[in-house]
Amino acid sequence: MDTNPVFRRRQNHNNTPESVILIITNVIVFIVATEVFANCTKISNVYWFVLGALGVYNFFNIRKYREDYGKAQYIAYVVSIIVLIAMFFLLRSRAQNC
């Protein structure tokens, strides 16, 4: 029987901040949607729907966990959105088989 509480401290790994989970979710959904729905010459309407749904998810997630977001988390979120916009242009400009 172990009486040391160190190993019982992180049950279910709930110590990841919500802001980090939100940024990781944004990056994964954005990259997958860009690769699948944004072709060489045309951007599908489904792509804009996915990004709109992601925006709604971001709004409600930030609103739900408002007390967890400080100045540093907001700055990291804004920087991640700027990086996603830059990634959009980078992924659309690279050579593709059209």
Tab-separated table of N, CA and C in Angstrom:
chain	number	residue	atom	x	y	z
A	1	MET	N	0.845	-1.166	0.000
A	1	MET	CA	0.000	0.000	0.000
A	1	MET	C	0.898	1.240	0.000
A	2	ASP	N	0.623	2.129	-0.940
A	2	ASP	CA	1.428	3.338	-1.106
A	2	ASP	C	0.743	4.497	-0.396
A	3	THR	N	1.459	5.138	0.517
A	3	THR	CA	0.890	6.266	1.242
A	3	THR	C	1.384	7.593	0.688
A	4	ASN	N	2.217	7.562	-0.347
A	4	ASN	CA	2.752	8.782	-0.934
A	4	ASN	C	1.715	9.400	-1.874
A	5	PRO	N	1.271	10.641	-1.623
A	5	PRO	CA	0.207	11.242	-2.446
A	5	PRO	C	0.692	11.763	-3.807
A	6	VAL	N	1.983	11.694	-4.077
A	6	VAL	CA	2.505	12.229	-5.333
A	6	VAL	C	1.920	11.480	-6.529
A	7	PHE	N	1.771	10.178	-6.415
A	7	PHE	CA	1.293	9.380	-7.531
A	7	PHE	C	-0.218	9.449	-7.706
A	8	ARG	N	-0.917	9.966	-6.739
A	8	ARG	CA	-2.365	10.102	-6.855
A	8	ARG	C	-2.773	11.521	-7.217
A	9	ARG	N	-1.832	12.398	-7.406
A	9	ARG	CA	-2.128	13.802	-7.637
A	9	ARG	C	-2.742	14.063	-9.010
A	10	ARG	N	-2.312	13.358	-10.062
A	10	ARG	CA	-2.754	13.643	-11.425
A	10	ARG	C	-3.718	12.577	-11.929
A	11	GLN	N	-4.841	12.474	-11.315
A	11	GLN	CA	-5.837	11.523	-11.790
A	11	GLN	C	-6.448	12.034	-13.083
A	12	ASN	N	-6.558	11.185	-14.080
A	12	ASN	CA	-7.146	11.484	-15.381
A	12	ASN	C	-6.416	12.590	-16.137
A	13	HIS	N	-5.251	12.960	-15.720
A	13	HIS	CA	-4.430	13.989	-16.382
A	13	HIS	C	-5.224	15.268	-16.617
A	14	ASN	N	-5.887	15.752	-15.614
A	14	ASN	CA	-6.717	16.951	-15.729
A	14	ASN	C	-5.945	18.243	-15.487
A	15	ASN	N	-4.633	18.198	-15.552
A	15	ASN	CA	-3.853	19.398	-15.275
A	15	ASN	C	-3.519	20.202	-16.524
A	16	THR	N	-3.977	19.794	-17.703
A	16	THR	CA	-3.732	20.554	-18.916
A	16	THR	C	-4.682	21.745	-18.947
A	17	PRO	N	-4.151	22.953	-19.090
A	17	PRO	CA	-5.027	24.132	-19.111
A	17	PRO	C	-5.964	24.108	-20.314
A	18	GLU	N	-7.128	24.680	-20.145
A	18	GLU	CA	-8.118	24.719	-21.227
A	18	GLU	C	-7.631	25.537	-22.410
A	19	SER	N	-6.804	26.551	-22.164
A	19	SER	CA	-6.293	27.363	-23.269
A	19	SER	C	-5.378	26.541	-24.172
A	20	VAL	N	-4.596	25.651	-23.608
A	20	VAL	CA	-3.708	24.801	-24.407
A	20	VAL	C	-4.530	23.795	-25.211
A	21	ILE	N	-5.559	23.227	-24.606
A	21	ILE	CA	-6.418	22.286	-25.313
A	21	ILE	C	-7.120	22.987	-26.473
A	22	LEU	N	-7.559	24.222	-26.259
A	22	LEU	CA	-8.227	24.986	-27.309
A	22	LEU	C	-7.286	25.270	-28.473
A	23	ILE	N	-6.059	25.665	-28.195
A	23	ILE	CA	-5.093	25.963	-29.250
A	23	ILE	C	-4.746	24.697	-30.030
A	24	ILE	N	-4.550	23.591	-29.347
A	24	ILE	CA	-4.244	22.327	-30.033
A	24	ILE	C	-5.423	21.894	-30.904
A	25	THR	N	-6.642	22.040	-30.397
A	25	THR	CA	-7.830	21.696	-31.179
A	25	THR	C	-7.930	22.570	-32.422
A	26	ASN	N	-7.663	23.865	-32.273
A	26	ASN	CA	-7.707	24.771	-33.415
A	26	ASN	C	-6.713	24.351	-34.491
A	27	VAL	N	-5.506	24.041	-34.093
A	27	VAL	CA	-4.473	23.681	-35.063
A	27	VAL	C	-4.841	22.390	-35.796
A	28	ILE	N	-5.289	21.389	-35.074
A	28	ILE	CA	-5.613	20.104	-35.696
A	28	ILE	C	-6.787	20.253	-36.666
A	29	VAL	N	-7.868	20.888	-36.225
A	29	VAL	CA	-9.040	21.048	-37.094
A	29	VAL	C	-8.704	21.907	-38.301
A	30	PHE	N	-7.948	22.966	-38.102
A	30	PHE	CA	-7.600	23.867	-39.202
A	30	PHE	C	-6.753	23.165	-40.253
A	31	ILE	N	-5.735	22.433	-39.835
A	31	ILE	CA	-4.856	21.759	-40.798
A	31	ILE	C	-5.611	20.679	-41.559
A	32	VAL	N	-6.411	19.897	-40.864
A	32	VAL	CA	-7.175	18.843	-41.545
A	32	VAL	C	-8.178	19.458	-42.518
A	33	ALA	N	-8.886	20.491	-42.105
A	33	ALA	CA	-9.864	21.127	-42.991
A	33	ALA	C	-9.183	21.773	-44.194
A	34	THR	N	-8.029	22.390	-44.003
A	34	THR	CA	-7.321	23.014	-45.121
A	34	THR	C	-6.842	21.974	-46.110
A	35	GLU	N	-6.338	20.873	-45.630
A	35	GLU	CA	-5.842	19.834	-46.533
A	35	GLU	C	-6.970	19.123	-47.266
A	36	VAL	N	-8.112	18.961	-46.622
A	36	VAL	CA	-9.189	18.198	-47.232
A	36	VAL	C	-10.081	19.070	-48.122
A	37	PHE	N	-10.437	20.270	-47.672
A	37	PHE	CA	-11.460	21.051	-48.351
A	37	PHE	C	-10.942	22.250	-49.142
A	38	ALA	N	-9.674	22.606	-49.032
A	38	ALA	CA	-9.139	23.749	-49.776
A	38	ALA	C	-8.227	23.221	-50.875
A	39	ASN	N	-8.766	23.101	-52.089
A	39	ASN	CA	-8.017	22.585	-53.219
A	39	ASN	C	-7.223	23.702	-53.889
A	40	CYS	N	-6.593	23.380	-55.008
A	40	CYS	CA	-5.718	24.323	-55.706
A	40	CYS	C	-6.451	25.586	-56.140
A	41	THR	N	-7.582	25.423	-56.776
A	41	THR	CA	-8.259	26.580	-57.357
A	41	THR	C	-9.532	26.961	-56.626
A	42	LYS	N	-10.074	26.096	-55.818
A	42	LYS	CA	-11.367	26.352	-55.191
A	42	LYS	C	-11.327	25.965	-53.717
A	43	ILE	N	-11.947	26.815	-52.919
A	43	ILE	CA	-12.125	26.500	-51.505
A	43	ILE	C	-13.589	26.114	-51.318
A	44	SER	N	-13.813	24.926	-50.820
A	44	SER	CA	-15.159	24.388	-50.677
A	44	SER	C	-15.959	25.156	-49.624
A	45	ASN	N	-17.269	25.152	-49.792
A	45	ASN	CA	-18.141	25.771	-48.796
A	45	ASN	C	-18.095	25.016	-47.471
A	46	VAL	N	-17.800	23.734	-47.521
A	46	VAL	CA	-17.679	22.937	-46.299
A	46	VAL	C	-16.525	23.464	-45.444
A	47	TYR	N	-15.456	23.914	-46.106
A	47	TYR	CA	-14.308	24.481	-45.391
A	47	TYR	C	-14.740	25.681	-44.553
A	48	TRP	N	-15.525	26.564	-45.136
A	48	TRP	CA	-15.977	27.753	-44.403
A	48	TRP	C	-16.947	27.363	-43.298
A	49	PHE	N	-17.745	26.327	-43.525
A	49	PHE	CA	-18.633	25.839	-42.472
A	49	PHE	C	-17.826	25.289	-41.296
A	50	VAL	N	-16.774	24.519	-41.596
A	50	VAL	CA	-15.930	23.947	-40.537
A	50	VAL	C	-15.257	25.067	-39.749
A	51	LEU	N	-14.732	26.081	-40.448
A	51	LEU	CA	-14.092	27.192	-39.736
A	51	LEU	C	-15.101	28.000	-38.925
A	52	GLY	N	-16.313	28.147	-39.431
A	52	GLY	CA	-17.363	28.823	-38.662
A	52	GLY	C	-17.723	28.047	-37.408
A	53	ALA	N	-17.843	26.722	-37.543
A	53	ALA	CA	-18.127	25.883	-36.370
A	53	ALA	C	-16.985	25.944	-35.368
A	54	LEU	N	-15.750	26.009	-35.877
A	54	LEU	CA	-14.596	26.141	-34.984
A	54	LEU	C	-14.625	27.483	-34.250
A	55	GLY	N	-15.034	28.529	-34.940
A	55	GLY	CA	-15.167	29.837	-34.295
A	55	GLY	C	-16.220	29.841	-33.203
A	56	VAL	N	-17.351	29.183	-33.453
A	56	VAL	CA	-18.403	29.080	-32.433
A	56	VAL	C	-17.895	28.282	-31.236
A	57	TYR	N	-17.176	27.183	-31.517
A	57	TYR	CA	-16.593	26.382	-30.439
A	57	TYR	C	-15.617	27.223	-29.610
A	58	ASN	N	-14.791	28.026	-30.280
A	58	ASN	CA	-13.854	28.892	-29.564
A	58	ASN	C	-14.587	29.892	-28.677
A	59	PHE	N	-15.631	30.509	-29.219
A	59	PHE	CA	-16.388	31.505	-28.460
A	59	PHE	C	-16.962	30.903	-27.181
A	60	PHE	N	-17.626	29.760	-27.316
A	60	PHE	CA	-18.254	29.164	-26.137
A	60	PHE	C	-17.232	28.569	-25.171
A	61	ASN	N	-16.116	28.074	-25.680
A	61	ASN	CA	-15.081	27.533	-24.807
A	61	ASN	C	-14.442	28.646	-23.985
A	62	ILE	N	-14.121	29.760	-24.628
A	62	ILE	CA	-13.531	30.883	-23.885
A	62	ILE	C	-14.534	31.449	-22.894
A	63	ARG	N	-15.785	31.506	-23.290
A	63	ARG	CA	-16.812	32.023	-22.388
A	63	ARG	C	-17.020	31.097	-21.193
A	64	LYS	N	-16.961	29.784	-21.414
A	64	LYS	CA	-17.169	28.813	-20.334
A	64	LYS	C	-16.029	28.845	-19.319
A	65	TYR	N	-14.799	28.957	-19.816
A	65	TYR	CA	-13.632	28.941	-18.936
A	65	TYR	C	-13.013	30.325	-18.817
A	66	ARG	N	-13.833	31.339	-18.690
A	66	ARG	CA	-13.369	32.725	-18.641
A	66	ARG	C	-12.399	32.972	-17.485
A	67	GLU	N	-12.627	32.341	-16.357
A	67	GLU	CA	-11.764	32.586	-15.194
A	67	GLU	C	-10.377	31.977	-15.370
A	68	ASP	N	-10.225	31.004	-16.283
A	68	ASP	CA	-8.919	30.388	-16.530
A	68	ASP	C	-8.062	31.188	-17.502
A	69	TYR	N	-8.656	32.142	-18.195
A	69	TYR	CA	-7.936	32.908	-19.202
A	69	TYR	C	-7.459	34.223	-18.604
A	70	GLY	N	-6.141	34.357	-18.543
A	70	GLY	CA	-5.537	35.599	-18.116
A	70	GLY	C	-4.945	36.314	-19.320
A	71	LYS	N	-4.147	37.306	-19.052
A	71	LYS	CA	-3.543	38.088	-20.137
A	71	LYS	C	-2.615	37.219	-20.994
A	72	ALA	N	-1.838	36.362	-20.365
A	72	ALA	CA	-0.903	35.509	-21.109
A	72	ALA	C	-1.649	34.517	-21.997
A	73	GLN	N	-2.752	33.982	-21.514
A	73	GLN	CA	-3.522	33.024	-22.310
A	73	GLN	C	-4.178	33.703	-23.505
A	74	TYR	N	-4.675	34.936	-23.321
A	74	TYR	CA	-5.256	35.666	-24.447
A	74	TYR	C	-4.199	36.007	-25.494
A	75	ILE	N	-3.018	36.382	-25.050
A	75	ILE	CA	-1.934	36.679	-25.994
A	75	ILE	C	-1.550	35.419	-26.760
A	76	ALA	N	-1.437	34.286	-26.083
A	76	ALA	CA	-1.104	33.030	-26.758
A	76	ALA	C	-2.199	32.637	-27.744
A	77	TYR	N	-3.448	32.866	-27.405
A	77	TYR	CA	-4.558	32.548	-28.300
A	77	TYR	C	-4.511	33.419	-29.555
A	78	VAL	N	-4.294	34.709	-29.394
A	78	VAL	CA	-4.228	35.619	-30.544
A	78	VAL	C	-3.035	35.280	-31.427
A	79	VAL	N	-1.898	34.975	-30.829
A	79	VAL	CA	-0.725	34.576	-31.613
A	79	VAL	C	-1.001	33.288	-32.372
A	80	SER	N	-1.696	32.346	-31.766
A	80	SER	CA	-2.003	31.095	-32.463
A	80	SER	C	-2.944	31.337	-33.640
A	81	ILE	N	-3.880	32.266	-33.518
A	81	ILE	CA	-4.777	32.594	-34.631
A	81	ILE	C	-3.977	33.238	-35.766
A	82	ILE	N	-3.029	34.106	-35.451
A	82	ILE	CA	-2.181	34.716	-36.475
A	82	ILE	C	-1.336	33.657	-37.171
A	83	VAL	N	-0.815	32.706	-36.420
A	83	VAL	CA	-0.035	31.610	-37.015
A	83	VAL	C	-0.917	30.756	-37.916
A	84	LEU	N	-2.164	30.515	-37.538
A	84	LEU	CA	-3.072	29.735	-38.375
A	84	LEU	C	-3.366	30.454	-39.691
A	85	ILE	N	-3.513	31.760	-39.648
A	85	ILE	CA	-3.726	32.525	-40.885
A	85	ILE	C	-2.501	32.427	-41.780
A	86	ALA	N	-1.313	32.536	-41.206
A	86	ALA	CA	-0.080	32.396	-41.990
A	86	ALA	C	0.042	30.983	-42.556
A	87	MET	N	-0.362	29.979	-41.780
A	87	MET	CA	-0.320	28.600	-42.266
A	87	MET	C	-1.283	28.391	-43.418
A	88	PHE	N	-2.423	29.076	-43.404
A	88	PHE	CA	-3.368	28.968	-44.503
A	88	PHE	C	-2.713	29.398	-45.808
A	89	PHE	N	-2.057	30.560	-45.796
A	89	PHE	CA	-1.403	31.035	-47.014
A	89	PHE	C	-0.221	30.153	-47.397
A	90	LEU	N	0.493	29.631	-46.431
A	90	LEU	CA	1.616	28.738	-46.721
A	90	LEU	C	1.128	27.428	-47.341
A	91	LEU	N	0.095	26.828	-46.778
A	91	LEU	CA	-0.411	25.567	-47.311
A	91	LEU	C	-1.074	25.754	-48.675
A	92	ARG	N	-1.676	26.908	-48.920
A	92	ARG	CA	-2.297	27.154	-50.221
A	92	ARG	C	-1.288	27.515	-51.292
A	93	SER	N	-0.122	28.021	-50.922
A	93	SER	CA	0.851	28.457	-51.921
A	93	SER	C	1.852	27.389	-52.303
A	94	ARG	N	1.950	26.315	-51.538
A	94	ARG	CA	2.939	25.290	-51.847
A	94	ARG	C	2.513	24.508	-53.088
A	95	ALA	N	3.470	23.836	-53.699
A	95	ALA	CA	3.213	23.095	-54.926
A	95	ALA	C	2.275	21.918	-54.657
A	96	GLN	N	1.250	21.794	-55.491
A	96	GLN	CA	0.290	20.710	-55.357
A	96	GLN	C	0.068	20.080	-56.721
A	97	ASN	N	-0.430	18.872	-56.722
A	97	ASN	CA	-0.809	18.219	-57.970
A	97	ASN	C	-2.238	18.625	-58.306
A	98	CYS	N	-2.387	19.561	-59.186
A	98	CYS	CA	-3.728	20.060	-59.537
A	98	CYS	C	-4.252	19.395	-60.797
